[in-house]
Amino acid sequence: MSEGGTRMLVEVWSDILCPWCYLGKRRLETALARFEHRDAVEVVWRSFELRADEPTVPGRSLLDVMAGYGMDRDATLAKFAHIGQLGAAEGLTIRLRTAWPVNTFDAHRLTHWAATHGLRSELKERLFRAYHEENRVLSEHDTLAELAGEVGLDVDQAREVLAGAAYGEDVRADERRAQEVGVSAVPTFLVDGRRVRSGALTSDALLSLLKASWAERETQPA
């Protein structure tokens, strides 16, 4: 298939609370920058609620949440430090010890609205940084609207979206599609509806995935 054919679709399921998803976004961007056919790739960010039962009001730090899962405090802190080092290697600041996990449904709704303005990737990036670096509470509507404004979206319109139920069905549609294609963890990358990879893939691994998927396309009739 030639470069002039249909674009290669890369679907990415992620949640803002997930540091591996933040790393995955940056590593995918690095891989795409090295990919020969970058201009023929379309990336679509899909919603996934890592902990859909989290309240909208922060009650426990992430450290407390992990302790509730039976994880040893020292082991948890060591894991947080390791993830922080991985983030630093990608130019990211990830502060998990002081992060406040909350329900992300409204944040996901807002990214779907941002997509209608061509700014979904930019808003996801800002939300990731707000949660992982600044430890902002991403269930607060004023905070979400403010962050939307920082990437060029209308703050008042963002508040209107958040005050209602708009784009909620878009989030649910992403989650249904996740079930259809077998997504059970994030980040998950689905390329051209065929190749599925999940987890903390390196930029090299993602580049290999893109190249293999492109090679498959070239063997298909135009």
JSON list of C-alpha atoms in Angstrom, two decimals:
[
{"chain": "A", "resi": 1, "resn": "MET", "atom": "CA", "xyz": [0.00, 0.00, 0.00]},
{"chain": "A", "resi": 2, "resn": "SER", "atom": "CA", "xyz": [1.42, 3.37, -0.95]},
{"chain": "A", "resi": 3, "resn": "GLU", "atom": "CA", "xyz": [1.93, 6.43, 1.26]},
{"chain": "A", "resi": 4, "resn": "GLY", "atom": "CA", "xyz": [-1.04, 7.95, -0.49]},
{"chain": "A", "resi": 5, "resn": "GLY", "atom": "CA", "xyz": [-3.40, 5.25, 0.79]},
{"chain": "A", "resi": 6, "resn": "THR", "atom": "CA", "xyz": [-5.43, 5.31, 3.98]},
{"chain": "A", "resi": 7, "resn": "ARG", "atom": "CA", "xyz": [-3.65, 6.45, 7.11]},
{"chain": "A", "resi": 8, "resn": "MET", "atom": "CA", "xyz": [-2.30, 3.92, 9.59]},
{"chain": "A", "resi": 9, "resn": "LEU", "atom": "CA", "xyz": [-4.42, 4.13, 12.75]},
{"chain": "A", "resi": 10, "resn": "VAL", "atom": "CA", "xyz": [-2.77, 3.84, 16.15]},
{"chain": "A", "resi": 11, "resn": "GLU", "atom": "CA", "xyz": [-5.30, 3.60, 18.98]},
{"chain": "A", "resi": 12, "resn": "VAL", "atom": "CA", "xyz": [-3.99, 4.10, 22.52]},
{"chain": "A", "resi": 13, "resn": "TRP", "atom": "CA", "xyz": [-5.98, 3.28, 25.65]},
{"chain": "A", "resi": 14, "resn": "SER", "atom": "CA", "xyz": [-4.72, 5.14, 28.70]},
{"chain": "A", "resi": 15, "resn": "ASP", "atom": "CA", "xyz": [-5.74, 6.72, 31.97]},
{"chain": "A", "resi": 16, "resn": "ILE", "atom": "CA", "xyz": [-4.38, 9.95, 33.37]},
{"chain": "A", "resi": 17, "resn": "LEU", "atom": "CA", "xyz": [-3.69, 8.32, 36.75]},
{"chain": "A", "resi": 18, "resn": "CYS", "atom": "CA", "xyz": [-1.34, 5.80, 35.15]},
{"chain": "A", "resi": 19, "resn": "PRO", "atom": "CA", "xyz": [2.37, 6.75, 35.13]},
{"chain": "A", "resi": 20, "resn": "TRP", "atom": "CA", "xyz": [3.07, 4.01, 32.58]},
{"chain": "A", "resi": 21, "resn": "CYS", "atom": "CA", "xyz": [0.57, 5.73, 30.28]},
{"chain": "A", "resi": 22, "resn": "TYR", "atom": "CA", "xyz": [2.42, 9.04, 30.68]},
{"chain": "A", "resi": 23, "resn": "LEU", "atom": "CA", "xyz": [5.65, 7.25, 29.82]},
{"chain": "A", "resi": 24, "resn": "GLY", "atom": "CA", "xyz": [3.89, 5.45, 26.96]},
{"chain": "A", "resi": 25, "resn": "LYS", "atom": "CA", "xyz": [2.68, 8.71, 25.45]},
{"chain": "A", "resi": 26, "resn": "ARG", "atom": "CA", "xyz": [6.16, 10.21, 25.47]},
{"chain": "A", "resi": 27, "resn": "ARG", "atom": "CA", "xyz": [7.76, 7.03, 24.12]},
{"chain": "A", "resi": 28, "resn": "LEU", "atom": "CA", "xyz": [5.20, 6.78, 21.33]},
{"chain": "A", "resi": 29, "resn": "GLU", "atom": "CA", "xyz": [5.94, 10.37, 20.36]},
{"chain": "A", "resi": 30, "resn": "THR", "atom": "CA", "xyz": [9.65, 9.54, 20.30]},
{"chain": "A", "resi": 31, "resn": "ALA", "atom": "CA", "xyz": [9.01, 6.49, 18.14]},
{"chain": "A", "resi": 32, "resn": "LEU", "atom": "CA", "xyz": [6.82, 8.46, 15.75]},
{"chain": "A", "resi": 33, "resn": "ALA", "atom": "CA", "xyz": [9.51, 11.12, 15.38]},
{"chain": "A", "resi": 34, "resn": "ARG", "atom": "CA", "xyz": [11.84, 8.37, 14.15]},
{"chain": "A", "resi": 35, "resn": "PHE", "atom": "CA", "xyz": [9.26, 6.66, 11.94]},
{"chain": "A", "resi": 36, "resn": "GLU", "atom": "CA", "xyz": [9.75, 7.19, 8.22]},
{"chain": "A", "resi": 37, "resn": "HIS", "atom": "CA", "xyz": [6.01, 7.33, 7.51]},
{"chain": "A", "resi": 38, "resn": "ARG", "atom": "CA", "xyz": [5.03, 9.58, 10.42]},
{"chain": "A", "resi": 39, "resn": "ASP", "atom": "CA", "xyz": [2.81, 11.79, 8.28]},
{"chain": "A", "resi": 40, "resn": "ALA", "atom": "CA", "xyz": [0.71, 8.76, 7.33]},
{"chain": "A", "resi": 41, "resn": "VAL", "atom": "CA", "xyz": [-0.05, 7.84, 10.97]},
{"chain": "A", "resi": 42, "resn": "GLU", "atom": "CA", "xyz": [-3.16, 8.90, 12.87]},
{"chain": "A", "resi": 43, "resn": "VAL", "atom": "CA", "xyz": [-3.07, 8.55, 16.65]},
{"chain": "A", "resi": 44, "resn": "VAL", "atom": "CA", "xyz": [-6.39, 8.28, 18.49]},
{"chain": "A", "resi": 45, "resn": "TRP", "atom": "CA", "xyz": [-6.38, 8.43, 22.28]},
{"chain": "A", "resi": 46, "resn": "ARG", "atom": "CA", "xyz": [-8.96, 6.15, 23.87]},
{"chain": "A", "resi": 47, "resn": "SER", "atom": "CA", "xyz": [-10.39, 6.47, 27.38]},
{"chain": "A", "resi": 48, "resn": "PHE", "atom": "CA", "xyz": [-9.80, 3.84, 30.05]},
{"chain": "A", "resi": 49, "resn": "GLU", "atom": "CA", "xyz": [-10.67, 4.18, 33.74]},
{"chain": "A", "resi": 50, "resn": "LEU", "atom": "CA", "xyz": [-7.97, 2.45, 35.71]},
{"chain": "A", "resi": 51, "resn": "ARG", "atom": "CA", "xyz": [-9.92, 2.74, 38.96]},
{"chain": "A", "resi": 52, "resn": "ALA", "atom": "CA", "xyz": [-13.48, 3.66, 38.04]},
{"chain": "A", "resi": 53, "resn": "ASP", "atom": "CA", "xyz": [-14.58, 3.28, 41.67]},
{"chain": "A", "resi": 54, "resn": "GLU", "atom": "CA", "xyz": [-12.33, 6.09, 42.92]},
{"chain": "A", "resi": 55, "resn": "PRO", "atom": "CA", "xyz": [-14.32, 8.95, 44.49]},
{"chain": "A", "resi": 56, "resn": "THR", "atom": "CA", "xyz": [-14.36, 12.43, 43.00]},
{"chain": "A", "resi": 57, "resn": "VAL", "atom": "CA", "xyz": [-13.19, 13.86, 46.33]},
{"chain": "A", "resi": 58, "resn": "PRO", "atom": "CA", "xyz": [-9.60, 12.93, 47.21]},
{"chain": "A", "resi": 59, "resn": "GLY", "atom": "CA", "xyz": [-9.39, 10.97, 50.41]},
{"chain": "A", "resi": 60, "resn": "ARG", "atom": "CA", "xyz": [-6.19, 8.97, 50.23]},
{"chain": "A", "resi": 61, "resn": "SER", "atom": "CA", "xyz": [-2.79, 9.57, 48.69]},
{"chain": "A", "resi": 62, "resn": "LEU", "atom": "CA", "xyz": [-1.54, 7.05, 46.18]},
{"chain": "A", "resi": 63, "resn": "LEU", "atom": "CA", "xyz": [0.82, 5.75, 48.86]},
{"chain": "A", "resi": 64, "resn": "ASP", "atom": "CA", "xyz": [-2.18, 5.05, 51.11]},
{"chain": "A", "resi": 65, "resn": "VAL", "atom": "CA", "xyz": [-4.05, 3.39, 48.24]},
{"chain": "A", "resi": 66, "resn": "MET", "atom": "CA", "xyz": [-1.14, 1.03, 47.55]},
{"chain": "A", "resi": 67, "resn": "ALA", "atom": "CA", "xyz": [-0.92, 0.20, 51.26]},
{"chain": "A", "resi": 68, "resn": "GLY", "atom": "CA", "xyz": [-4.60, -0.75, 51.07]},
{"chain": "A", "resi": 69, "resn": "TYR", "atom": "CA", "xyz": [-3.66, -3.30, 48.43]},
{"chain": "A", "resi": 70, "resn": "GLY", "atom": "CA", "xyz": [-1.25, -4.88, 50.90]},
{"chain": "A", "resi": 71, "resn": "MET", "atom": "CA", "xyz": [1.93, -3.42, 49.46]},
{"chain": "A", "resi": 72, "resn": "ASP", "atom": "CA", "xyz": [4.79, -2.77, 51.86]},
{"chain": "A", "resi": 73, "resn": "ARG", "atom": "CA", "xyz": [5.48, 0.95, 52.31]},
{"chain": "A", "resi": 74, "resn": "ASP", "atom": "CA", "xyz": [9.22, 0.73, 51.64]},
{"chain": "A", "resi": 75, "resn": "ALA", "atom": "CA", "xyz": [8.67, -1.44, 48.56]},
{"chain": "A", "resi": 76, "resn": "THR", "atom": "CA", "xyz": [6.05, 1.00, 47.31]},
{"chain": "A", "resi": 77, "resn": "LEU", "atom": "CA", "xyz": [8.35, 3.97, 47.78]},
{"chain": "A", "resi": 78, "resn": "ALA", "atom": "CA", "xyz": [11.14, 2.12, 45.98]},
{"chain": "A", "resi": 79, "resn": "LYS", "atom": "CA", "xyz": [8.76, 1.43, 43.08]},
{"chain": "A", "resi": 80, "resn": "PHE", "atom": "CA", "xyz": [7.70, 5.07, 42.98]},
{"chain": "A", "resi": 81, "resn": "ALA", "atom": "CA", "xyz": [11.35, 6.12, 42.90]},
{"chain": "A", "resi": 82, "resn": "HIS", "atom": "CA", "xyz": [12.06, 3.69, 40.04]},
{"chain": "A", "resi": 83, "resn": "ILE", "atom": "CA", "xyz": [9.14, 5.05, 38.01]},
{"chain": "A", "resi": 84, "resn": "GLY", "atom": "CA", "xyz": [10.38, 8.56, 38.72]},
{"chain": "A", "resi": 85, "resn": "GLN", "atom": "CA", "xyz": [13.78, 7.64, 37.32]},
{"chain": "A", "resi": 86, "resn": "LEU", "atom": "CA", "xyz": [12.18, 6.19, 34.19]},
{"chain": "A", "resi": 87, "resn": "GLY", "atom": "CA", "xyz": [10.23, 9.39, 33.79]},
{"chain": "A", "resi": 88, "resn": "ALA", "atom": "CA", "xyz": [13.33, 11.54, 34.18]},
{"chain": "A", "resi": 89, "resn": "ALA", "atom": "CA", "xyz": [14.99, 9.54, 31.39]},
{"chain": "A", "resi": 90, "resn": "GLU", "atom": "CA", "xyz": [12.11, 10.64, 29.13]},
{"chain": "A", "resi": 91, "resn": "GLY", "atom": "CA", "xyz": [12.23, 14.26, 30.30]},
{"chain": "A", "resi": 92, "resn": "LEU", "atom": "CA", "xyz": [9.22, 13.85, 32.60]},
{"chain": "A", "resi": 93, "resn": "THR", "atom": "CA", "xyz": [8.74, 14.60, 36.28]},
{"chain": "A", "resi": 94, "resn": "ILE", "atom": "CA", "xyz": [6.67, 11.93, 38.04]},
{"chain": "A", "resi": 95, "resn": "ARG", "atom": "CA", "xyz": [5.91, 12.45, 41.73]},
{"chain": "A", "resi": 96, "resn": "LEU", "atom": "CA", "xyz": [3.76, 9.53, 42.80]},
{"chain": "A", "resi": 97, "resn": "ARG", "atom": "CA", "xyz": [4.31, 9.77, 46.53]},
{"chain": "A", "resi": 98, "resn": "THR", "atom": "CA", "xyz": [2.20, 12.92, 46.74]},
{"chain": "A", "resi": 99, "resn": "ALA", "atom": "CA", "xyz": [-0.32, 12.08, 43.98]},
{"chain": "A", "resi": 100, "resn": "TRP", "atom": "CA", "xyz": [-4.03, 12.05, 44.80]},
{"chain": "A", "resi": 101, "resn": "PRO", "atom": "CA", "xyz": [-5.96, 9.42, 42.81]},
{"chain": "A", "resi": 102, "resn": "VAL", "atom": "CA", "xyz": [-9.54, 10.40, 42.03]},
{"chain": "A", "resi": 103, "resn": "ASN", "atom": "CA", "xyz": [-12.24, 9.46, 39.57]},
{"chain": "A", "resi": 104, "resn": "THR", "atom": "CA", "xyz": [-11.15, 10.45, 36.05]},
{"chain": "A", "resi": 105, "resn": "PHE", "atom": "CA", "xyz": [-14.45, 10.08, 34.17]},
{"chain": "A", "resi": 106, "resn": "ASP", "atom": "CA", "xyz": [-14.99, 13.84, 33.83]},
{"chain": "A", "resi": 107, "resn": "ALA", "atom": "CA", "xyz": [-11.39, 14.36, 32.75]},
{"chain": "A", "resi": 108, "resn": "HIS", "atom": "CA", "xyz": [-11.89, 11.76, 30.04]},
{"chain": "A", "resi": 109, "resn": "ARG", "atom": "CA", "xyz": [-15.11, 13.48, 28.95]},
{"chain": "A", "resi": 110, "resn": "LEU", "atom": "CA", "xyz": [-13.20, 16.72, 28.61]},
{"chain": "A", "resi": 111, "resn": "THR", "atom": "CA", "xyz": [-10.56, 15.12, 26.39]},
{"chain": "A", "resi": 112, "resn": "HIS", "atom": "CA", "xyz": [-13.31, 13.99, 24.01]},
{"chain": "A", "resi": 113, "resn": "TRP", "atom": "CA", "xyz": [-14.58, 17.56, 23.85]},
{"chain": "A", "resi": 114, "resn": "ALA", "atom": "CA", "xyz": [-11.01, 18.73, 23.23]},
{"chain": "A", "resi": 115, "resn": "ALA", "atom": "CA", "xyz": [-10.86, 16.31, 20.30]},
{"chain": "A", "resi": 116, "resn": "THR", "atom": "CA", "xyz": [-13.63, 18.26, 18.58]},
{"chain": "A", "resi": 117, "resn": "HIS", "atom": "CA", "xyz": [-11.25, 21.22, 18.60]},
{"chain": "A", "resi": 118, "resn": "GLY", "atom": "CA", "xyz": [-8.20, 19.21, 17.53]},
{"chain": "A", "resi": 119, "resn": "LEU", "atom": "CA", "xyz": [-6.56, 19.52, 20.94]},
{"chain": "A", "resi": 120, "resn": "ARG", "atom": "CA", "xyz": [-7.06, 16.14, 22.58]},
{"chain": "A", "resi": 121, "resn": "SER", "atom": "CA", "xyz": [-3.38, 15.17, 22.64]},
{"chain": "A", "resi": 122, "resn": "GLU", "atom": "CA", "xyz": [-2.46, 18.58, 24.04]},
{"chain": "A", "resi": 123, "resn": "LEU", "atom": "CA", "xyz": [-5.04, 18.34, 26.80]},
{"chain": "A", "resi": 124, "resn": "LYS", "atom": "CA", "xyz": [-4.03, 14.79, 27.69]},
{"chain": "A", "resi": 125, "resn": "GLU", "atom": "CA", "xyz": [-0.43, 15.95, 27.97]},
{"chain": "A", "resi": 126, "resn": "ARG", "atom": "CA", "xyz": [-1.44, 18.82, 30.25]},
{"chain": "A", "resi": 127, "resn": "LEU", "atom": "CA", "xyz": [-3.57, 16.53, 32.41]},
{"chain": "A", "resi": 128, "resn": "PHE", "atom": "CA", "xyz": [-0.76, 14.01, 32.72]},
{"chain": "A", "resi": 129, "resn": "ARG", "atom": "CA", "xyz": [1.64, 16.72, 33.85]},
{"chain": "A", "resi": 130, "resn": "ALA", "atom": "CA", "xyz": [-0.91, 18.24, 36.22]},
{"chain": "A", "resi": 131, "resn": "TYR", "atom": "CA", "xyz": [-1.45, 14.91, 37.97]},
{"chain": "A", "resi": 132, "resn": "HIS", "atom": "CA", "xyz": [2.03, 13.39, 37.95]},
{"chain": "A", "resi": 133, "resn": "GLU", "atom": "CA", "xyz": [4.22, 16.47, 38.35]},
{"chain": "A", "resi": 134, "resn": "GLU", "atom": "CA", "xyz": [1.99, 19.03, 40.03]},
{"chain": "A", "resi": 135, "resn": "ASN", "atom": "CA", "xyz": [-0.24, 16.54, 41.91]},
{"chain": "A", "resi": 136, "resn": "ARG", "atom": "CA", "xyz": [-3.38, 18.45, 41.00]},
{"chain": "A", "resi": 137, "resn": "VAL", "atom": "CA", "xyz": [-6.80, 16.99, 41.81]},
{"chain": "A", "resi": 138, "resn": "LEU", "atom": "CA", "xyz": [-8.21, 16.07, 38.41]},
{"chain": "A", "resi": 139, "resn": "SER", "atom": "CA", "xyz": [-11.82, 15.60, 39.48]},
{"chain": "A", "resi": 140, "resn": "GLU", "atom": "CA", "xyz": [-12.25, 19.28, 40.34]},
{"chain": "A", "resi": 141, "resn": "HIS", "atom": "CA", "xyz": [-14.15, 21.00, 37.55]},
{"chain": "A", "resi": 142, "resn": "ASP", "atom": "CA", "xyz": [-12.48, 24.37, 38.09]},
{"chain": "A", "resi": 143, "resn": "THR", "atom": "CA", "xyz": [-9.08, 22.73, 37.84]},
{"chain": "A", "resi": 144, "resn": "LEU", "atom": "CA", "xyz": [-10.01, 20.83, 34.68]},
{"chain": "A", "resi": 145, "resn": "ALA", "atom": "CA", "xyz": [-11.45, 23.96, 33.05]},
{"chain": "A", "resi": 146, "resn": "GLU", "atom": "CA", "xyz": [-8.33, 25.93, 33.94]},
{"chain": "A", "resi": 147, "resn": "LEU", "atom": "CA", "xyz": [-6.09, 23.27, 32.40]},
{"chain": "A", "resi": 148, "resn": "ALA", "atom": "CA", "xyz": [-8.26, 23.22, 29.29]},
{"chain": "A", "resi": 149, "resn": "GLY", "atom": "CA", "xyz": [-7.78, 26.96, 28.99]},
{"chain": "A", "resi": 150, "resn": "GLU", "atom": "CA", "xyz": [-4.01, 26.54, 29.17]},
{"chain": "A", "resi": 151, "resn": "VAL", "atom": "CA", "xyz": [-4.00, 24.50, 25.95]},
{"chain": "A", "resi": 152, "resn": "GLY", "atom": "CA", "xyz": [-6.15, 26.98, 24.07]},
{"chain": "A", "resi": 153, "resn": "LEU", "atom": "CA", "xyz": [-9.68, 25.80, 24.83]},
{"chain": "A", "resi": 154, "resn": "ASP", "atom": "CA", "xyz": [-12.46, 28.06, 26.02]},
{"chain": "A", "resi": 155, "resn": "VAL", "atom": "CA", "xyz": [-12.66, 27.90, 29.82]},
{"chain": "A", "resi": 156, "resn": "ASP", "atom": "CA", "xyz": [-16.36, 28.78, 30.04]},
{"chain": "A", "resi": 157, "resn": "GLN", "atom": "CA", "xyz": [-17.25, 26.15, 27.45]},
{"chain": "A", "resi": 158, "resn": "ALA", "atom": "CA", "xyz": [-15.15, 23.62, 29.36]},
{"chain": "A", "resi": 159, "resn": "ARG", "atom": "CA", "xyz": [-17.16, 24.39, 32.50]},
{"chain": "A", "resi": 160, "resn": "GLU", "atom": "CA", "xyz": [-20.40, 23.89, 30.57]},
{"chain": "A", "resi": 161, "resn": "VAL", "atom": "CA", "xyz": [-19.23, 20.51, 29.30]},
{"chain": "A", "resi": 162, "resn": "LEU", "atom": "CA", "xyz": [-18.21, 19.41, 32.78]},
{"chain": "A", "resi": 163, "resn": "ALA", "atom": "CA", "xyz": [-21.46, 20.63, 34.37]},
{"chain": "A", "resi": 164, "resn": "GLY", "atom": "CA", "xyz": [-23.53, 18.31, 32.18]},
{"chain": "A", "resi": 165, "resn": "ALA", "atom": "CA", "xyz": [-23.22, 14.78, 30.83]},
{"chain": "A", "resi": 166, "resn": "ALA", "atom": "CA", "xyz": [-21.77, 15.63, 27.41]},
{"chain": "A", "resi": 167, "resn": "TYR", "atom": "CA", "xyz": [-19.26, 13.17, 25.94]},
{"chain": "A", "resi": 168, "resn": "GLY", "atom": "CA", "xyz": [-19.95, 10.59, 28.62]},
{"chain": "A", "resi": 169, "resn": "GLU", "atom": "CA", "xyz": [-21.16, 8.16, 25.97]},
{"chain": "A", "resi": 170, "resn": "ASP", "atom": "CA", "xyz": [-17.90, 8.70, 24.07]},
{"chain": "A", "resi": 171, "resn": "VAL", "atom": "CA", "xyz": [-15.97, 7.54, 27.12]},
{"chain": "A", "resi": 172, "resn": "ARG", "atom": "CA", "xyz": [-18.21, 4.49, 27.44]},
{"chain": "A", "resi": 173, "resn": "ALA", "atom": "CA", "xyz": [-17.79, 3.73, 23.74]},
{"chain": "A", "resi": 174, "resn": "ASP", "atom": "CA", "xyz": [-14.00, 3.70, 24.18]},
{"chain": "A", "resi": 175, "resn": "GLU", "atom": "CA", "xyz": [-14.38, 1.35, 27.13]},
{"chain": "A", "resi": 176, "resn": "ARG", "atom": "CA", "xyz": [-16.68, -0.97, 25.17]},
{"chain": "A", "resi": 177, "resn": "ARG", "atom": "CA", "xyz": [-14.20, -1.07, 22.32]},
{"chain": "A", "resi": 178, "resn": "ALA", "atom": "CA", "xyz": [-11.49, -1.89, 24.85]},
{"chain": "A", "resi": 179, "resn": "GLN", "atom": "CA", "xyz": [-13.48, -4.96, 25.86]},
{"chain": "A", "resi": 180, "resn": "GLU", "atom": "CA", "xyz": [-14.04, -5.93, 22.23]},
{"chain": "A", "resi": 181, "resn": "VAL", "atom": "CA", "xyz": [-10.33, -5.95, 21.40]},
{"chain": "A", "resi": 182, "resn": "GLY", "atom": "CA", "xyz": [-9.23, -7.46, 24.71]},
{"chain": "A", "resi": 183, "resn": "VAL", "atom": "CA", "xyz": [-7.73, -4.45, 26.45]},
{"chain": "A", "resi": 184, "resn": "SER", "atom": "CA", "xyz": [-7.36, -5.23, 30.15]},
{"chain": "A", "resi": 185, "resn": "ALA", "atom": "CA", "xyz": [-4.39, -3.06, 31.11]},
{"chain": "A", "resi": 186, "resn": "VAL", "atom": "CA", "xyz": [-2.98, 0.30, 30.08]},
{"chain": "A", "resi": 187, "resn": "PRO", "atom": "CA", "xyz": [-1.30, 1.61, 28.14]},
{"chain": "A", "resi": 188, "resn": "THR", "atom": "CA", "xyz": [-2.44, -0.58, 25.25]},
{"chain": "A", "resi": 189, "resn": "PHE", "atom": "CA", "xyz": [-1.54, 0.16, 21.63]},
{"chain": "A", "resi": 190, "resn": "LEU", "atom": "CA", "xyz": [-3.62, -1.17, 18.76]},
{"chain": "A", "resi": 191, "resn": "VAL", "atom": "CA", "xyz": [-2.19, -0.58, 15.29]},
{"chain": "A", "resi": 192, "resn": "ASP", "atom": "CA", "xyz": [-4.41, -0.84, 12.22]},
{"chain": "A", "resi": 193, "resn": "GLY", "atom": "CA", "xyz": [-6.87, -2.94, 14.19]},
{"chain": "A", "resi": 194, "resn": "ARG", "atom": "CA", "xyz": [-4.49, -5.92, 14.10]},
{"chain": "A", "resi": 195, "resn": "ARG", "atom": "CA", "xyz": [-1.40, -5.64, 16.24]},
{"chain": "A", "resi": 196, "resn": "VAL", "atom": "CA", "xyz": [-2.03, -5.19, 19.97]},
{"chain": "A", "resi": 197, "resn": "ARG", "atom": "CA", "xyz": [0.70, -4.50, 22.52]},
{"chain": "A", "resi": 198, "resn": "SER", "atom": "CA", "xyz": [0.30, -3.55, 26.17]},
{"chain": "A", "resi": 199, "resn": "GLY", "atom": "CA", "xyz": [2.58, -2.37, 28.91]},
{"chain": "A", "resi": 200, "resn": "ALA", "atom": "CA", "xyz": [5.67, -0.26, 29.40]},
{"chain": "A", "resi": 201, "resn": "LEU", "atom": "CA", "xyz": [7.04, -0.56, 25.87]},
{"chain": "A", "resi": 202, "resn": "THR", "atom": "CA", "xyz": [10.22, 1.30, 25.05]},
{"chain": "A", "resi": 203, "resn": "SER", "atom": "CA", "xyz": [10.35, 3.75, 22.18]},
{"chain": "A", "resi": 204, "resn": "ASP", "atom": "CA", "xyz": [12.43, 1.18, 20.27]},
{"chain": "A", "resi": 205, "resn": "ALA", "atom": "CA", "xyz": [9.73, -1.47, 20.78]},
{"chain": "A", "resi": 206, "resn": "LEU", "atom": "CA", "xyz": [7.05, 0.97, 19.66]},
{"chain": "A", "resi": 207, "resn": "LEU", "atom": "CA", "xyz": [9.07, 1.90, 16.59]},
{"chain": "A", "resi": 208, "resn": "SER", "atom": "CA", "xyz": [9.40, -1.80, 15.74]},
{"chain": "A", "resi": 209, "resn": "LEU", "atom": "CA", "xyz": [5.63, -2.18, 16.13]},
{"chain": "A", "resi": 210, "resn": "LEU", "atom": "CA", "xyz": [5.03, 0.70, 13.74]},
{"chain": "A", "resi": 211, "resn": "LYS", "atom": "CA", "xyz": [7.48, -0.66, 11.19]},
{"chain": "A", "resi": 212, "resn": "ALA", "atom": "CA", "xyz": [6.04, -4.18, 11.33]},
{"chain": "A", "resi": 213, "resn": "SER", "atom": "CA", "xyz": [2.51, -2.85, 10.93]},
{"chain": "A", "resi": 214, "resn": "TRP", "atom": "CA", "xyz": [3.56, -0.69, 7.99]},
{"chain": "A", "resi": 215, "resn": "ALA", "atom": "CA", "xyz": [5.29, -3.65, 6.33]},
{"chain": "A", "resi": 216, "resn": "GLU", "atom": "CA", "xyz": [2.04, -5.60, 6.61]},
{"chain": "A", "resi": 217, "resn": "ARG", "atom": "CA", "xyz": [0.17, -2.76, 4.92]},
{"chain": "A", "resi": 218, "resn": "GLU", "atom": "CA", "xyz": [2.58, -2.76, 2.00]},
{"chain": "A", "resi": 219, "resn": "THR", "atom": "CA", "xyz": [1.80, -6.41, 1.30]},
{"chain": "A", "resi": 220, "resn": "GLN", "atom": "CA", "xyz": [-1.92, -5.68, 1.07]},
{"chain": "A", "resi": 221, "resn": "PRO", "atom": "CA", "xyz": [-3.52, -4.77, -2.25]},
{"chain": "A", "resi": 222, "resn": "ALA", "atom": "CA", "xyz": [-4.22, -1.08, -2.73]}
]
